[in-house]
Coordinates of C-alpha atoms and ligand atoms in Angstrom, one line a residue:
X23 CA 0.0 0.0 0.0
X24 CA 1.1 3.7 -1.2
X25 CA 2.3 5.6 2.0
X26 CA -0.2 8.3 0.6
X27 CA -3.2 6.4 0.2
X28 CA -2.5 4.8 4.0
X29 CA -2.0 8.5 5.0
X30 CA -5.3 9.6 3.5
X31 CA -7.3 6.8 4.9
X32 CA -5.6 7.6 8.2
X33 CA -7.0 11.1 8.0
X34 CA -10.6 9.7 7.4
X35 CA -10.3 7.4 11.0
X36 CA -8.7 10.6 13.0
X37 CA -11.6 13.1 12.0
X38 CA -14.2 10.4 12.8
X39 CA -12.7 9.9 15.9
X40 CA -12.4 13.5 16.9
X41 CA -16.3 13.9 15.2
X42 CA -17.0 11.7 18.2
X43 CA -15.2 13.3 20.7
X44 CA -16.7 16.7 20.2
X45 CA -20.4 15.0 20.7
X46 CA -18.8 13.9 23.9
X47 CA -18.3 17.3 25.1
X48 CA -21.4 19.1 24.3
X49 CA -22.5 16.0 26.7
X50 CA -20.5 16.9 28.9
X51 CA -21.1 20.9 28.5
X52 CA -25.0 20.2 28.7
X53 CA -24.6 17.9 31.9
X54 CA -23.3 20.7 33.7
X55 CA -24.9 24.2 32.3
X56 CA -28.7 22.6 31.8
X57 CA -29.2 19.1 32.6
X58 CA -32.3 18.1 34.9
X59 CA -31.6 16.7 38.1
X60 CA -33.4 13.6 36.9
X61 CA -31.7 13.0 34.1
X62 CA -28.3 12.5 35.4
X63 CA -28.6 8.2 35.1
X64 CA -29.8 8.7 31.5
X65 CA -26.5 10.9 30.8
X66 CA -24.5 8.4 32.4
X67 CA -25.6 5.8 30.0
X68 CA -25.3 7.9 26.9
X69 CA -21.6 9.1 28.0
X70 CA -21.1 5.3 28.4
X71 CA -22.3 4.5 25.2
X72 CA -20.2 7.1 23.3
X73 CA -17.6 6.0 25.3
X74 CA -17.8 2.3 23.3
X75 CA -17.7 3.7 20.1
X76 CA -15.2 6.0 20.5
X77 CA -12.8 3.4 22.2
X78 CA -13.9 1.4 18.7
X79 CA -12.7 4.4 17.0
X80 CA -9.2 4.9 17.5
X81 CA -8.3 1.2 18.4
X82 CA -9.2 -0.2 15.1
X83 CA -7.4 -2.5 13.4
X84 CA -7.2 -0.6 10.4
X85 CA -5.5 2.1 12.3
X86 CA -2.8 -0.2 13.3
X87 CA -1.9 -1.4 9.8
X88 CA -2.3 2.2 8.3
X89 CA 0.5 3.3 11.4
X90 CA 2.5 0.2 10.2
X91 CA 3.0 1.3 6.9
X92 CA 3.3 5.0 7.9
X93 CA 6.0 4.9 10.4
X94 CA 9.2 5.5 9.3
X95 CA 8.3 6.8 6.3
X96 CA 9.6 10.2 7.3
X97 CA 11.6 11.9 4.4
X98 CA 15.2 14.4 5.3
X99 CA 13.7 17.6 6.3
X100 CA 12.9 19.7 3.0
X101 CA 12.8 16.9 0.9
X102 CA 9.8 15.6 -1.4
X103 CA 10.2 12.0 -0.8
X104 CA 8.2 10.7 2.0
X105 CA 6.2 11.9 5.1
X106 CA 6.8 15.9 5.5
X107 CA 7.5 16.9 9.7
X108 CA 3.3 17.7 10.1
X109 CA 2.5 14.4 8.8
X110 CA 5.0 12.6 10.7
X111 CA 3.2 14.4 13.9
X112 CA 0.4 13.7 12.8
X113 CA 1.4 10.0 13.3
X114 CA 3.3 10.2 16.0
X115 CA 0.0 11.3 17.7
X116 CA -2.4 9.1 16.2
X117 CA 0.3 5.8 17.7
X118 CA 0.0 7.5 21.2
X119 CA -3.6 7.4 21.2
X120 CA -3.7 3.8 19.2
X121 CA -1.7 2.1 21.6
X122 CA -3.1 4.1 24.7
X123 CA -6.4 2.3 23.1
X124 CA -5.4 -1.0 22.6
X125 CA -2.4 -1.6 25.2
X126 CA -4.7 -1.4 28.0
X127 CA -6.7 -4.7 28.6
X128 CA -10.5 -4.4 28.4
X129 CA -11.0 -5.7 32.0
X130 CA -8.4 -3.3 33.2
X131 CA -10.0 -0.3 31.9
X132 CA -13.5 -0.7 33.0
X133 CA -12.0 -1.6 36.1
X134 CA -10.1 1.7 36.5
X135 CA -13.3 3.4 35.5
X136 CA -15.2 2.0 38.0
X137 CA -12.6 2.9 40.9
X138 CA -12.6 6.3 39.4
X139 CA -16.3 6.8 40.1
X140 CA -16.4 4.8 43.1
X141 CA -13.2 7.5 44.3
X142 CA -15.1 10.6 43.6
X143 CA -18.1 9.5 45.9
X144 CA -15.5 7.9 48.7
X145 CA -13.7 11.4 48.4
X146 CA -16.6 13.6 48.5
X147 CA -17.9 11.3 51.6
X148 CA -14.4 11.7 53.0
X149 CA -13.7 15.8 52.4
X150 CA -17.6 15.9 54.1
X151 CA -16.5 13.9 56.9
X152 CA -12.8 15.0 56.7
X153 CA -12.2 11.2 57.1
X154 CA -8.4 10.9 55.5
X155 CA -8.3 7.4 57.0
X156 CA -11.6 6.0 55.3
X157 CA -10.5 7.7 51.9
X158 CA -6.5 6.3 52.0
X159 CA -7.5 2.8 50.5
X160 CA -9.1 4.5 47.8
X161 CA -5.6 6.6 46.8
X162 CA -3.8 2.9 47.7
X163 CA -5.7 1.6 44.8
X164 CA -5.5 4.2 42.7
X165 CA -1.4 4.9 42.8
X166 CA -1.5 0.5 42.2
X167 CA -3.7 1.6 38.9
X168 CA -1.4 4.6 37.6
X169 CA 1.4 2.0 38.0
X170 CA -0.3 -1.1 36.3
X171 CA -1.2 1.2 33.7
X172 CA 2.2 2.8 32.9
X173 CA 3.2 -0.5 32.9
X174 CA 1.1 -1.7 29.9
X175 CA 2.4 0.6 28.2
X176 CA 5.7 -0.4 28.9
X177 CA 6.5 2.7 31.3
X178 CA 6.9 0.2 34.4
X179 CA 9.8 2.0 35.4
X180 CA 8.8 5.8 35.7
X181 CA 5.7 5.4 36.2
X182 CA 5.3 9.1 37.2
X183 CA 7.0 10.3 34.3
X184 CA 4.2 8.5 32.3
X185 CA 1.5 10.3 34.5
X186 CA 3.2 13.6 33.8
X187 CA 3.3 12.9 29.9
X188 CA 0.2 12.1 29.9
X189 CA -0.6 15.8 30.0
X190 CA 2.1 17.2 29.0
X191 CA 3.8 15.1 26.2
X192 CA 7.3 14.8 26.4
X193 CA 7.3 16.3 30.2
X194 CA 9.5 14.6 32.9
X195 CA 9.5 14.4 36.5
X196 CA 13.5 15.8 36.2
X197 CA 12.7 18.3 34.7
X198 CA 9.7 19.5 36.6
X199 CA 12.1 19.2 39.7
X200 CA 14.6 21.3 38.5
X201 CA 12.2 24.2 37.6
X202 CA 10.6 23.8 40.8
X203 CA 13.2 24.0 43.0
X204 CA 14.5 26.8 40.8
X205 CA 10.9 28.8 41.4
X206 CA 10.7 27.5 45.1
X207 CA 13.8 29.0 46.2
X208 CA 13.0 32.6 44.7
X209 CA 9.5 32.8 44.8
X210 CA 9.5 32.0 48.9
X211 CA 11.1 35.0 50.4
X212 CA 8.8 37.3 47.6
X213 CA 5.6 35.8 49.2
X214 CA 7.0 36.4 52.6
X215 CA 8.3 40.0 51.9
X216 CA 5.0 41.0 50.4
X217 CA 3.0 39.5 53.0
X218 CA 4.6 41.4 55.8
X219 CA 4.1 44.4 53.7
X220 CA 1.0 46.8 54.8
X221 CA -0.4 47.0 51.5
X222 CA -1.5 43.7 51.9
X223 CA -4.1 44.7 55.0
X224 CA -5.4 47.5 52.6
X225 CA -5.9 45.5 49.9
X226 CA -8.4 43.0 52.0
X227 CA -10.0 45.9 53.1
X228 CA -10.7 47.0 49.7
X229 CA -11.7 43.8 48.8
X230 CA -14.6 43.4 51.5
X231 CA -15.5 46.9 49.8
X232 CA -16.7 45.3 46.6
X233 CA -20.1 44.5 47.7
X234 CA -23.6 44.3 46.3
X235 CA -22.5 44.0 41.5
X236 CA -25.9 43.1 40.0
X237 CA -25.4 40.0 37.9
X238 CA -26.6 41.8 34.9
X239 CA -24.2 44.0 34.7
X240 CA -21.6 42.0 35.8
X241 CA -22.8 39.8 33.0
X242 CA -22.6 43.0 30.5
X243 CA -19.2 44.3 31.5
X244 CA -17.1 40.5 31.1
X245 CA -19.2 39.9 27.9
X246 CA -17.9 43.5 26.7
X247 CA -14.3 42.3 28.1
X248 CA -13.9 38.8 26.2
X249 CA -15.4 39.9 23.0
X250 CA -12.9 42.8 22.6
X251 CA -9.9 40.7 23.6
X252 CA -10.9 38.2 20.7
X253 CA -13.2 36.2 21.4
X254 CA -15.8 35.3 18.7
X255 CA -18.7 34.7 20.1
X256 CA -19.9 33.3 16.2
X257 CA -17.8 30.3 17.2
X258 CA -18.7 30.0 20.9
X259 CA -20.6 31.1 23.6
X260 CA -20.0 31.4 27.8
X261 CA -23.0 30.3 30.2
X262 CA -23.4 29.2 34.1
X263 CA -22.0 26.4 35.4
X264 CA -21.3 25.5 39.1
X265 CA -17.5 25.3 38.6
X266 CA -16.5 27.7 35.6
X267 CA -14.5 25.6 32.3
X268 CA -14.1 25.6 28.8
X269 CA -14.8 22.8 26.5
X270 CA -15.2 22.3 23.0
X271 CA -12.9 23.4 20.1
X272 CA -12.7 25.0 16.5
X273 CA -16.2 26.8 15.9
X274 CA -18.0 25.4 18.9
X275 CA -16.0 26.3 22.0
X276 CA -18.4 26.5 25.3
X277 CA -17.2 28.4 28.3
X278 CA -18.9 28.9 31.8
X279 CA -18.3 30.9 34.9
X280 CA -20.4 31.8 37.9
X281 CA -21.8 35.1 39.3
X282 CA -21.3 36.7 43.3
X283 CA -22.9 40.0 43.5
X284 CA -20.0 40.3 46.4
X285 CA -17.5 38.8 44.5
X286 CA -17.6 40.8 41.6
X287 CA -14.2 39.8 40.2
X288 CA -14.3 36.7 40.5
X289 CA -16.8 35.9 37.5
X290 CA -14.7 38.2 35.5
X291 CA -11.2 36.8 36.0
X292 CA -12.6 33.6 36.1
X293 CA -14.3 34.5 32.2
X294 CA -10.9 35.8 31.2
X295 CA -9.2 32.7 32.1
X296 CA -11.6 30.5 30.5
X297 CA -11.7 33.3 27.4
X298 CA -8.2 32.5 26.8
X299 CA -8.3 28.6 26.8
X300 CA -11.4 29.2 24.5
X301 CA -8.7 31.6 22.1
X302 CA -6.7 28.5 21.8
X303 CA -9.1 26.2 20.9
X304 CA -10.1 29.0 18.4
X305 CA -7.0 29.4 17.2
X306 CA -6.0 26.2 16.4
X307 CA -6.1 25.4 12.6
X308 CA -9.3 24.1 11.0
X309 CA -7.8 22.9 8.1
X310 CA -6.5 20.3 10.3
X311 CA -9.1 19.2 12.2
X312 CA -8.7 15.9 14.4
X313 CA -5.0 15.7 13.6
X314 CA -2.3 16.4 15.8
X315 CA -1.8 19.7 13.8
X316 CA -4.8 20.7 15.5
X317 CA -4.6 19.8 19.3
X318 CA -3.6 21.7 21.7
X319 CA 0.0 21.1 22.8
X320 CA -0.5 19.8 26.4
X321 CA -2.1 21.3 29.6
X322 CA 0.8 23.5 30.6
X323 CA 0.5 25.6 27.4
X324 CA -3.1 25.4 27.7
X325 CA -2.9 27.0 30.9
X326 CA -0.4 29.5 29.6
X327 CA -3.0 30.2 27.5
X328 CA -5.6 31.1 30.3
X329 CA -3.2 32.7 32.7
X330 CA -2.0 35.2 30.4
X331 CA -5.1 36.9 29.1
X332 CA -6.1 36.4 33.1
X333 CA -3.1 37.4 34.5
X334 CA -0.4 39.2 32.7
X335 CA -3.2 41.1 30.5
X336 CA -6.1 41.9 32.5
X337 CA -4.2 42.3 36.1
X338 CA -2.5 45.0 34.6
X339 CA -2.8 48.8 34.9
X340 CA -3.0 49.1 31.3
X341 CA -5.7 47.0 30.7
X342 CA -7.3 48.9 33.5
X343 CA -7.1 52.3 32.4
X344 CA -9.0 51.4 29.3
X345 CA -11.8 49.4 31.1
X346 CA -12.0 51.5 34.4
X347 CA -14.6 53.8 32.7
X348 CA -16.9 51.3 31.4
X349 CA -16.5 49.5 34.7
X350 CA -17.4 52.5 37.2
X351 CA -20.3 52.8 33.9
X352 CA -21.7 49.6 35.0
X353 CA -21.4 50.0 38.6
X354 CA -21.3 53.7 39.9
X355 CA -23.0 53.3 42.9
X356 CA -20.8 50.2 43.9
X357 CA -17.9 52.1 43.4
X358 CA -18.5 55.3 44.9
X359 CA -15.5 56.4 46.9
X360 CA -13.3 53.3 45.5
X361 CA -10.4 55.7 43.5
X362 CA -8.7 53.9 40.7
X363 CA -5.7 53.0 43.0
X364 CA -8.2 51.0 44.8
X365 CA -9.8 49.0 42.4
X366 CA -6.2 47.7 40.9
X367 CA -4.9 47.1 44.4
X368 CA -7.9 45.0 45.1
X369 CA -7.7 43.0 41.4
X370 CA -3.9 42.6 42.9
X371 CA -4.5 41.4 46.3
X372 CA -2.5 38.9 47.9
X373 CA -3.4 36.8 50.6
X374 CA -2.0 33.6 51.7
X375 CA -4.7 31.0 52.1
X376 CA -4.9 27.1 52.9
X377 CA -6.8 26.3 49.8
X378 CA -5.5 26.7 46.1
X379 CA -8.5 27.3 44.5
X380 CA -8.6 30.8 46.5
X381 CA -4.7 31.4 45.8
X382 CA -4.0 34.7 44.4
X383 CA -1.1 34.7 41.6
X384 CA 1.9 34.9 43.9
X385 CA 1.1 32.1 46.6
X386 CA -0.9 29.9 44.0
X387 CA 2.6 28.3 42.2
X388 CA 3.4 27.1 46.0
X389 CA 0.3 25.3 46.1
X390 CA 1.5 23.3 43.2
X391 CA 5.4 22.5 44.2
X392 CA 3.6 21.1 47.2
X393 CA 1.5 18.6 45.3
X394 CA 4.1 17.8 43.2
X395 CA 6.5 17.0 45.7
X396 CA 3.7 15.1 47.4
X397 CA 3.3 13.0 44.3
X398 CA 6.7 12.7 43.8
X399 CA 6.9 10.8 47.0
X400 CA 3.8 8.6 46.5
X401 CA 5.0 7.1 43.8
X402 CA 8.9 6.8 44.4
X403 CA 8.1 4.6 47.6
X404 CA 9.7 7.5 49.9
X405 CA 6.3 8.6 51.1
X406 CA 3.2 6.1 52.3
X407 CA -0.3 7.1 52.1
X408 CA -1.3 6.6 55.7
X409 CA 1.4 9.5 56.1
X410 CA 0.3 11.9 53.6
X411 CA -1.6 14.6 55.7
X412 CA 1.6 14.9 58.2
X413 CA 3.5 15.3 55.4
X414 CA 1.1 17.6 54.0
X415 CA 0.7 19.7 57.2
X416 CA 4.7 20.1 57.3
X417 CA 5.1 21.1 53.9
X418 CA 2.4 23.5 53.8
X419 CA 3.6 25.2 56.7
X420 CA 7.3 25.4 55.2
X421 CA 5.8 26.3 51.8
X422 CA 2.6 28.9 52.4
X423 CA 3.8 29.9 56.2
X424 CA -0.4 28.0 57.1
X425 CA -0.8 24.8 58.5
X426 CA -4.3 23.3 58.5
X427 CA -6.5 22.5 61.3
X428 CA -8.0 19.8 59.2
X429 CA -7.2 17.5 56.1
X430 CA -10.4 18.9 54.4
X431 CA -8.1 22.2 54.2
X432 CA -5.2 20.0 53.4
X433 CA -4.3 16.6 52.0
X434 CA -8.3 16.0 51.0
X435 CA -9.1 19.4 49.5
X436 CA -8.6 18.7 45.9
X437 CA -10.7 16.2 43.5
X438 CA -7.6 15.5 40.9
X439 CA -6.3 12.2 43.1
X440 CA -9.4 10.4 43.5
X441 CA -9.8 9.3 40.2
X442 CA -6.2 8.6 39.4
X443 CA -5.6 12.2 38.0
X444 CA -1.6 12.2 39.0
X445 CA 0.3 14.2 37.0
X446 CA -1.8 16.6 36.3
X447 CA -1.0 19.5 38.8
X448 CA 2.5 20.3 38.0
X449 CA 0.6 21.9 34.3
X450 CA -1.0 24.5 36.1
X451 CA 2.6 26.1 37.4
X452 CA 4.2 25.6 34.2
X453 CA 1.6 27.2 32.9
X454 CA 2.7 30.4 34.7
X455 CA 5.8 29.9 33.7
X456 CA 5.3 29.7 30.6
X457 CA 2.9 32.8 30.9
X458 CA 4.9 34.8 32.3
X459 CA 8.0 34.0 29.7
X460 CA 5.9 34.5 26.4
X461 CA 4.8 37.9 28.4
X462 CA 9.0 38.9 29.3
X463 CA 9.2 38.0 24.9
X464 CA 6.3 40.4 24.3
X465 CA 8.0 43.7 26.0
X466 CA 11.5 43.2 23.8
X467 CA 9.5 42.3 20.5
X468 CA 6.5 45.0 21.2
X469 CA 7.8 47.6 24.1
X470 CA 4.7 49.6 23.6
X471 CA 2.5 46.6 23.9
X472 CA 0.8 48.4 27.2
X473 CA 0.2 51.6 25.1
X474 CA -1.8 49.2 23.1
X475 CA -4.0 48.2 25.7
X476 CA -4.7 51.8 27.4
X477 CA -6.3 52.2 23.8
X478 CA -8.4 48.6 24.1
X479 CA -6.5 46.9 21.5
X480 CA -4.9 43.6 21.9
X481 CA -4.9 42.5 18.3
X482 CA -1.1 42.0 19.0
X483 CA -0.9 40.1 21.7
X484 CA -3.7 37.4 19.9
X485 CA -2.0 37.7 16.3
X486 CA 1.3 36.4 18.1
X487 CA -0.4 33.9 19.8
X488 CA -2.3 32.8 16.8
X489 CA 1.0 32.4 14.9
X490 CA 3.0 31.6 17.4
X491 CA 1.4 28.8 19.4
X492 CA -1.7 28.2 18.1
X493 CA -1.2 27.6 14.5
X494 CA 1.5 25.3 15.8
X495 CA -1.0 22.7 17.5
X496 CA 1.2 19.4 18.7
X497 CA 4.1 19.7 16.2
X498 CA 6.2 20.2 19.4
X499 CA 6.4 19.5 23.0
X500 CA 5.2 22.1 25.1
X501 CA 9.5 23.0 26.1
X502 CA 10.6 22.9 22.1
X503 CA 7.2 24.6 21.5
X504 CA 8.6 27.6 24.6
X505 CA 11.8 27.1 23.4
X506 CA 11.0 28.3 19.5
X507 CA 8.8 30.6 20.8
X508 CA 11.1 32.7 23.1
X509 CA 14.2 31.9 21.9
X510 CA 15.3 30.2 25.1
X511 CA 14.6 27.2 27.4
X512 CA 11.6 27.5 29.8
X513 CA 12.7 28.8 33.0
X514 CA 11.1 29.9 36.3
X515 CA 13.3 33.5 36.4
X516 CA 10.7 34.9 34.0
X517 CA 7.8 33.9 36.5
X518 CA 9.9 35.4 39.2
X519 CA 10.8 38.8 37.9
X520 CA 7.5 39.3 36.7
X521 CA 6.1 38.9 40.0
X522 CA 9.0 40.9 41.5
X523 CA 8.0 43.6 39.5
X524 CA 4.2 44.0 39.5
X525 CA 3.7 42.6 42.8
X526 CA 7.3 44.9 44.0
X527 CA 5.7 48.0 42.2
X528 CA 2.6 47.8 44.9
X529 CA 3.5 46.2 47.9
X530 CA 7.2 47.1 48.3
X531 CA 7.9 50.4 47.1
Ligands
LIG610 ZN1 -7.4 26.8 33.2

């Protein structure tokens, strides 16, 4: 068979697959923005039923002769002769997911899934209950599932380092510890320095000031916000949801956050985050649709993504000084006797706290070297479950300066472990870091770039983006994807000095 015709037919089984996979999350979308109460079994049976064919889908046999006859096919970069670099992605990708699909034994994967269900209830139970001890056999069982799995797939020995490429392709538990302890070691005395900085009282006190946003407008001023940083609401649309996400991809991406008339910023951040994980799946090439030229290139550059519109962007003063006006528009009575100072000292406030979900930007990447080290441990041996929330209530304290009362502050606060999720944390700091080093990029290539956005225009930052990362889909891993990017291996000192200096221009001056 002709390498081209294999290649084509190939094609055909990828977009069918990925056809499927987008009905699976408008399920998924629809179960959590509208779905009745009742319905939830019925759901359950249509996800399951998806589930089937989709598993059909990418582990047919067909697929495994076409990737026979593909691989290796590869032609000398520039040449005519054989695969070019996107097609070779493209099946590099497509043997990841084949043999993810067929390496794993039937029994073993409907047995996983089953724990993974049954582990969400146990937790839930357990967080209720703060029961760490009724909860440990389930995270026993699970770490013996992570293992059993990486070693189907003939990652027996690093086990973790499969977890971590699992979301991040290519990602190692080395390197994650390097850039850790790198981040650890200069982020810790920032925290501490701004902490014991007055500004930090003020800016609480601000905070308790933002009381009583109607939704409405609230719903106005964010829908204002994300349409003029890009998003096109043609190709997508952002509803209520309990916890706030963004599915979906190409010309159907679905996003979701949640309104607190006292919490006013919350829903907006919250829809700039999700805006710019919903840019990325925007961004990503259509003409490519289902391939590896058109997925994103791991979690930690999704959250990149996310964190820079959310962070970098919209914490800025910048960014305020064009939106300040419409803002106070929206809300004049709520902000009566707030001056300008105020309201960006109170969309900067830092404030240590026990639980990552509340973390502000400076203490949240501490939240994650915890969990990582914590994982770290779990599945080198040097750390047993029973002793996870000592461990937990040490490092916390050495980490965040807060030790909790209770594991349902600590050890059982998150919901990534109880269905096997390892691996997955360490994404979210990358993703800063990688944030904040596209962002340290932007200010040699563009120096005006914050003149830009006192005039409401961030078609710069988004057509670099769009050419930068998004038209690159998986070609690369997520550090050769920073690496081409910014000219430099990813590093932590980016994260760092950008902290030191917005966080050092308000608290420490
Ligand atoms: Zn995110």
């Amino acid at each position: 068979m002709a390498p081209e015709s294999a290649f084509e037919e190939l094609l055909a089984l990828l977009k069918r697959a990925h056809v499927l996979g987008t009905i699976g999350d408008l399920l998924g979308w629809d179960e959590q923005v509208n779905l009745p109460a009742g319905a939830a079994e019925q759901r359950a049976a249509q996800h399951a039923a998806l589930a089937e064919v989709q598993h059909a889908a990418i582990s047919e046999a067909r697929m495994g002769e076409l990737l026979v006859v593909l691989e290796g096919t590869e032609g000398p970069p520039g040449s005519a002769v054989g695969m070019d670099s996107g097609q070779a992605a493209i099946v590099k990708q497509a043997r990841r997911e084949y043999d993810r699909a067929t390496k794993l034994p039937v029994a073993f994967v409907r047995a996983k899934a089953a724990q993974g269900s049954r582990g969400y209830h146990a937790w839930a139970r357990a967080k209720a209950e703060n029961d760490f001890a009724g909860y440990a056999p389930v995270l026993e069982k699970n770490l013996e599932f992570a293992r059993r799995e990486a070693a189907y797939l003939g990652q027996g020995e690093n086990a973790y380092d499969y977890m971590l490429d699992k979301h991040d392709p290519g990602l190692t538990a080395a390197a994650v510890d390097r850039l850790f302890g790198e981040l650890k070691r200069d982020l810790v005395p920032l925290m501490r320095a701004i902490l014991a900085s007055p500004v930090a009282a003020r800016a609480r006190g601000v905070g308790e000031r933002l009381r009583g946003f109607p939704v409405e407008g609230q719903r106005h001023f964010l829908r204002e916000v994300t349409e003029r940083i890009g998003f096109d609401y043609a190709r997508g649309r952002i509803d209520v949801s309990l916890h706030p996400f963004c599915s979906g991809t190409g010309s159907d991406v679905r996003m979701t956050t949640r309104y607190n008339p006292d919490q006013p910023l919350d829903a907006l951040f919250g829809s700039i985050h999700e805006t710019g994980h919903g840019l990325y799946e925007q961004g990503l090439p259509a003409a490519h649709v289902g391939t590896a030229l058109s997925i994103h290139a791991g979690m930690a550059v999704h959250e990149s993504q996310s964190r820079l519109w959310e962070n970098q962007i919209a914490r800025s003063r910048s960014f305020w000084r064009y939106f300040e006006p419409r803002w106070r528009a929206f809300f004049p009575v709520q902000m009566e006797g707030l001056s300008s100072d105020d309201l960006y000292l109170a969309v900067n406030a830092v404030e240590p706290t026990l639980v990552r979900v509340d973390a502000d930007e400076v203490t949240y990447n501490l939240h994650i070297v915890l969990r990582f080290e914590m994982e770290k441990k779990l599945f080198s041996g040097e750390l047993a479950v029973a002793d996870l929330p000592v461990a937990w209530r040490q490092a916390s304290r050495e980490l965040l300066g807060l030790e909790p009362v209770n594991d349902r502050e600590g050890v059982l606060q998150d919901v990534h472990w109880c269905d096997g999720s390892f691996g997955y944390f360490p994404s979210y700091c990358l993703g800063n870091m990688i944030a904040a080093q596209l962002w340290s990029r932007w200010r040699v290539l563009r120096p005006d770039l914050e003149a830009d956005f006192s005039q409401g225009d961030f078609s710069w930052p988004l057509g670099w983006l769009r050419e930068n990362i998004h038209a690159q889909g998986r070609r690369l891993s997520a550090l050769e994807l920073v690496r081409r990017a910014t000219g430099e291996e990813l590093s932590p000192r980016h994260l760092v000095a950008y902290l030191q200096e917005r966080y050092g221009s308000i608290y420490l001056t």
